[in-house]
Amino acid sequence: MGSLNGSFGHYCATCRDLLLDNPASHRYRSYLGGDQGVSVNNKVIERAILSHLSPGFGGTRIPDWMKSWLERGLGGVTLFSSNCPSIEETANLVAELRRYTPHVIISIDEEGGDVTRLFVREGSPFPTPAMLGRCDDLELTMHSYMELGKILKQ
């Protein structure tokens, strides 16, 4: 597990400097490694920053750079339509992501209607939020999103 390199490594150093120069830094200074003037461990900074990121990637295979980030504490992954050619392939991808980091947060923009990542080929079987709003039926809205939640949970 090496440190991040290139522009992201520079980003970590910049974030460390901003955090320690912040007037409210006393709240998290001990978490970051000490008092003013004490060198902060770059791995601590790296992990703190990675834990707040949720990048995406193209395709159904996890790229090497993301595997490395997952192993070092990446907090989340955002899935897009290129990651979700079918429900089965998406489930396999999610399982693979969780093998690297069991508690990684996996997000997807799945609203129903035209905004779908899981049902790109066939179209979403769920109504759009606007349509549900026009129906003004709380039970229908709840049922629609409970069903969508069941699919996402699988």
mmCIF file of C-alpha atoms in Angstrom:
data_model
loop_
_atom_site.group_PDB
_atom_site.id
_atom_site.type_symbol
_atom_site.label_atom_id
_atom_site.label_comp_id
_atom_site.label_asym_id
_atom_site.label_seq_id
_atom_site.Cartn_x
_atom_site.Cartn_y
_atom_site.Cartn_z
ATOM 1 C CA MET A 1 0.000 0.000 0.000
ATOM 2 C CA GLY A 2 1.871 3.004 -1.261
ATOM 3 C CA SER A 3 0.752 6.544 -0.934
ATOM 4 C CA LEU A 4 -1.324 8.288 -3.551
ATOM 5 C CA ASN A 5 0.756 9.878 -6.228
ATOM 6 C CA GLY A 6 0.547 12.603 -8.829
ATOM 7 C CA SER A 7 -2.083 15.285 -8.564
ATOM 8 C CA PHE A 8 -4.096 13.401 -5.942
ATOM 9 C CA GLY A 9 -1.057 13.255 -3.647
ATOM 10 C CA HIS A 10 -0.703 17.013 -4.079
ATOM 11 C CA TYR A 11 -4.420 17.356 -3.347
ATOM 12 C CA CYS A 12 -3.919 15.448 -0.054
ATOM 13 C CA ALA A 13 -1.105 17.775 0.979
ATOM 14 C CA THR A 14 -3.177 20.830 0.082
ATOM 15 C CA CYS A 15 -6.152 19.489 2.068
ATOM 16 C CA ARG A 16 -3.916 18.810 5.067
ATOM 17 C CA ASP A 17 -2.649 22.383 4.973
ATOM 18 C CA LEU A 18 -6.171 23.770 4.661
ATOM 19 C CA LEU A 19 -7.428 21.601 7.509
ATOM 20 C CA LEU A 20 -4.642 22.604 9.864
ATOM 21 C CA ASP A 21 -4.924 26.310 8.980
ATOM 22 C CA ASN A 22 -8.680 26.275 9.590
ATOM 23 C CA PRO A 23 -9.715 28.139 12.791
ATOM 24 C CA ALA A 24 -11.896 25.148 13.744
ATOM 25 C CA SER A 25 -9.015 22.719 13.362
ATOM 26 C CA HIS A 26 -8.885 22.080 17.113
ATOM 27 C CA ARG A 27 -11.936 19.856 16.594
ATOM 28 C CA TYR A 28 -10.076 17.357 14.443
ATOM 29 C CA ARG A 29 -6.389 18.133 14.975
ATOM 30 C CA SER A 30 -5.895 15.136 17.263
ATOM 31 C CA TYR A 31 -7.562 12.882 14.673
ATOM 32 C CA LEU A 32 -5.172 14.179 12.027
ATOM 33 C CA GLY A 33 -2.082 13.576 14.105
ATOM 34 C CA GLY A 34 -1.326 16.294 16.588
ATOM 35 C CA ASP A 35 -0.947 19.937 17.441
ATOM 36 C CA GLN A 36 0.121 22.804 15.241
ATOM 37 C CA GLY A 37 3.663 22.365 14.000
ATOM 38 C CA VAL A 38 3.511 18.576 14.253
ATOM 39 C CA SER A 39 3.818 16.693 10.986
ATOM 40 C CA VAL A 40 0.604 14.925 9.999
ATOM 41 C CA ASN A 41 0.927 11.394 8.708
ATOM 42 C CA ASN A 42 0.142 11.435 4.971
ATOM 43 C CA LYS A 43 -1.542 8.016 5.213
ATOM 44 C CA VAL A 44 -3.984 9.442 7.753
ATOM 45 C CA ILE A 45 -4.764 12.338 5.414
ATOM 46 C CA GLU A 46 -5.014 9.999 2.436
ATOM 47 C CA ARG A 47 -7.482 7.738 4.240
ATOM 48 C CA ALA A 48 -9.529 10.700 5.507
ATOM 49 C CA ILE A 49 -9.849 12.094 1.993
ATOM 50 C CA LEU A 50 -10.519 8.733 0.320
ATOM 51 C CA SER A 51 -13.270 7.978 2.820
ATOM 52 C CA HIS A 52 -15.219 11.001 1.511
ATOM 53 C CA LEU A 53 -14.904 10.291 -2.216
ATOM 54 C CA SER A 54 -17.335 8.379 -4.424
ATOM 55 C CA PRO A 55 -15.927 8.263 -7.955
ATOM 56 C CA GLY A 56 -17.425 6.466 -10.901
ATOM 57 C CA PHE A 57 -15.812 4.483 -13.703
ATOM 58 C CA GLY A 58 -16.830 3.026 -17.042
ATOM 59 C CA GLY A 59 -17.778 -0.585 -17.677
ATOM 60 C CA THR A 60 -18.439 -3.643 -15.561
ATOM 61 C CA ARG A 61 -14.870 -4.319 -14.428
ATOM 62 C CA ILE A 62 -13.287 -2.462 -11.550
ATOM 63 C CA PRO A 63 -10.239 -0.561 -12.836
ATOM 64 C CA ASP A 64 -6.902 -1.147 -11.100
ATOM 65 C CA TRP A 65 -6.737 2.407 -9.746
ATOM 66 C CA MET A 66 -10.093 1.927 -8.033
ATOM 67 C CA LYS A 67 -9.086 -1.442 -6.559
ATOM 68 C CA SER A 68 -6.116 0.269 -4.981
ATOM 69 C CA TRP A 69 -8.277 3.086 -3.618
ATOM 70 C CA LEU A 70 -10.847 0.592 -2.264
ATOM 71 C CA GLU A 71 -8.114 -1.288 -0.429
ATOM 72 C CA ARG A 72 -6.915 1.996 1.091
ATOM 73 C CA GLY A 73 -10.301 3.192 2.343
ATOM 74 C CA LEU A 74 -12.375 4.600 -0.531
ATOM 75 C CA GLY A 75 -15.717 5.527 1.007
ATOM 76 C CA GLY A 76 -18.016 5.119 -1.963
ATOM 77 C CA VAL A 77 -18.506 4.249 -5.609
ATOM 78 C CA THR A 78 -21.074 5.791 -7.928
ATOM 79 C CA LEU A 79 -22.546 3.531 -10.602
ATOM 80 C CA PHE A 80 -23.686 4.785 -13.993
ATOM 81 C CA SER A 81 -25.491 3.129 -16.901
ATOM 82 C CA SER A 82 -22.237 1.720 -18.355
ATOM 83 C CA ASN A 83 -21.794 -0.210 -15.096
ATOM 84 C CA CYS A 84 -25.300 -1.673 -15.251
ATOM 85 C CA PRO A 85 -25.975 -3.515 -18.526
ATOM 86 C CA SER A 86 -28.247 -5.935 -16.626
ATOM 87 C CA ILE A 87 -29.451 -6.489 -13.077
ATOM 88 C CA GLU A 88 -27.319 -9.647 -12.820
ATOM 89 C CA GLU A 89 -24.126 -7.941 -14.003
ATOM 90 C CA THR A 90 -24.778 -5.033 -11.639
ATOM 91 C CA ALA A 91 -25.245 -7.440 -8.722
ATOM 92 C CA ASN A 92 -21.964 -9.167 -9.620
ATOM 93 C CA LEU A 93 -20.165 -5.819 -9.793
ATOM 94 C CA VAL A 94 -21.552 -4.759 -6.407
ATOM 95 C CA ALA A 95 -20.458 -8.088 -4.889
ATOM 96 C CA GLU A 96 -16.964 -7.612 -6.318
ATOM 97 C CA LEU A 97 -16.761 -4.050 -4.951
ATOM 98 C CA ARG A 98 -17.787 -5.323 -1.515
ATOM 99 C CA ARG A 99 -15.032 -7.971 -1.587
ATOM 100 C CA TYR A 100 -12.527 -5.114 -1.574
ATOM 101 C CA THR A 101 -14.335 -3.054 1.063
ATOM 102 C CA PRO A 102 -17.423 -4.603 2.692
ATOM 103 C CA HIS A 103 -18.771 -1.262 3.937
ATOM 104 C CA VAL A 104 -18.247 0.795 0.771
ATOM 105 C CA ILE A 105 -21.256 2.992 -0.015
ATOM 106 C CA ILE A 106 -22.533 2.251 -3.501
ATOM 107 C CA SER A 107 -24.746 4.900 -5.043
ATOM 108 C CA ILE A 108 -26.729 4.965 -8.258
ATOM 109 C CA ASP A 109 -29.024 7.574 -9.783
ATOM 110 C CA GLU A 110 -32.147 5.441 -10.142
ATOM 111 C CA GLU A 111 -35.315 7.512 -9.956
ATOM 112 C CA GLY A 112 -37.652 5.646 -12.241
ATOM 113 C CA GLY A 113 -39.032 6.860 -15.556
ATOM 114 C CA ASP A 114 -36.400 8.439 -17.825
ATOM 115 C CA VAL A 115 -33.747 8.582 -15.093
ATOM 116 C CA THR A 116 -32.694 4.947 -14.945
ATOM 117 C CA ARG A 117 -29.401 3.123 -14.806
ATOM 118 C CA LEU A 118 -30.738 -0.364 -14.163
ATOM 119 C CA PHE A 119 -33.350 -0.518 -16.908
ATOM 120 C CA VAL A 120 -31.572 1.293 -19.750
ATOM 121 C CA ARG A 121 -32.408 -1.308 -22.418
ATOM 122 C CA GLU A 122 -36.052 -1.892 -21.616
ATOM 123 C CA GLY A 123 -36.985 1.333 -19.822
ATOM 124 C CA SER A 124 -37.906 1.656 -16.187
ATOM 125 C CA PRO A 125 -41.056 -0.109 -15.016
ATOM 126 C CA PHE A 126 -41.441 2.620 -12.377
ATOM 127 C CA PRO A 127 -43.172 5.970 -12.880
ATOM 128 C CA THR A 128 -41.231 9.220 -12.826
ATOM 129 C CA PRO A 129 -41.212 11.291 -9.637
ATOM 130 C CA ALA A 130 -43.119 14.008 -11.523
ATOM 131 C CA MET A 131 -45.851 11.546 -12.491
ATOM 132 C CA LEU A 132 -46.119 10.313 -8.920
ATOM 133 C CA GLY A 133 -46.389 13.925 -7.763
ATOM 134 C CA ARG A 134 -49.203 14.646 -10.203
ATOM 135 C CA CYS A 135 -51.063 11.545 -8.997
ATOM 136 C CA ASP A 136 -50.829 12.935 -5.456
ATOM 137 C CA ASP A 137 -51.193 9.432 -4.029
ATOM 138 C CA LEU A 138 -48.909 8.814 -1.070
ATOM 139 C CA GLU A 139 -49.659 5.064 -1.034
ATOM 140 C CA LEU A 140 -48.803 4.686 -4.734
ATOM 141 C CA THR A 141 -45.575 6.656 -4.265
ATOM 142 C CA MET A 142 -44.591 4.586 -1.233
ATOM 143 C CA HIS A 143 -45.367 1.315 -3.025
ATOM 144 C CA SER A 144 -43.425 2.358 -6.132
ATOM 145 C CA TYR A 145 -40.271 3.250 -4.211
ATOM 146 C CA MET A 146 -40.542 0.250 -1.871
ATOM 147 C CA GLU A 147 -40.527 -2.000 -4.943
ATOM 148 C CA LEU A 148 -37.599 -0.133 -6.442
ATOM 149 C CA GLY A 149 -35.814 -0.435 -3.081
ATOM 150 C CA LYS A 150 -36.305 -4.219 -3.107
ATOM 151 C CA ILE A 151 -34.596 -4.415 -6.502
ATOM 152 C CA LEU A 152 -31.735 -2.191 -5.371
ATOM 153 C CA LYS A 153 -31.300 -4.211 -2.172
ATOM 154 C CA GLN A 154 -30.873 -7.437 -4.147
#
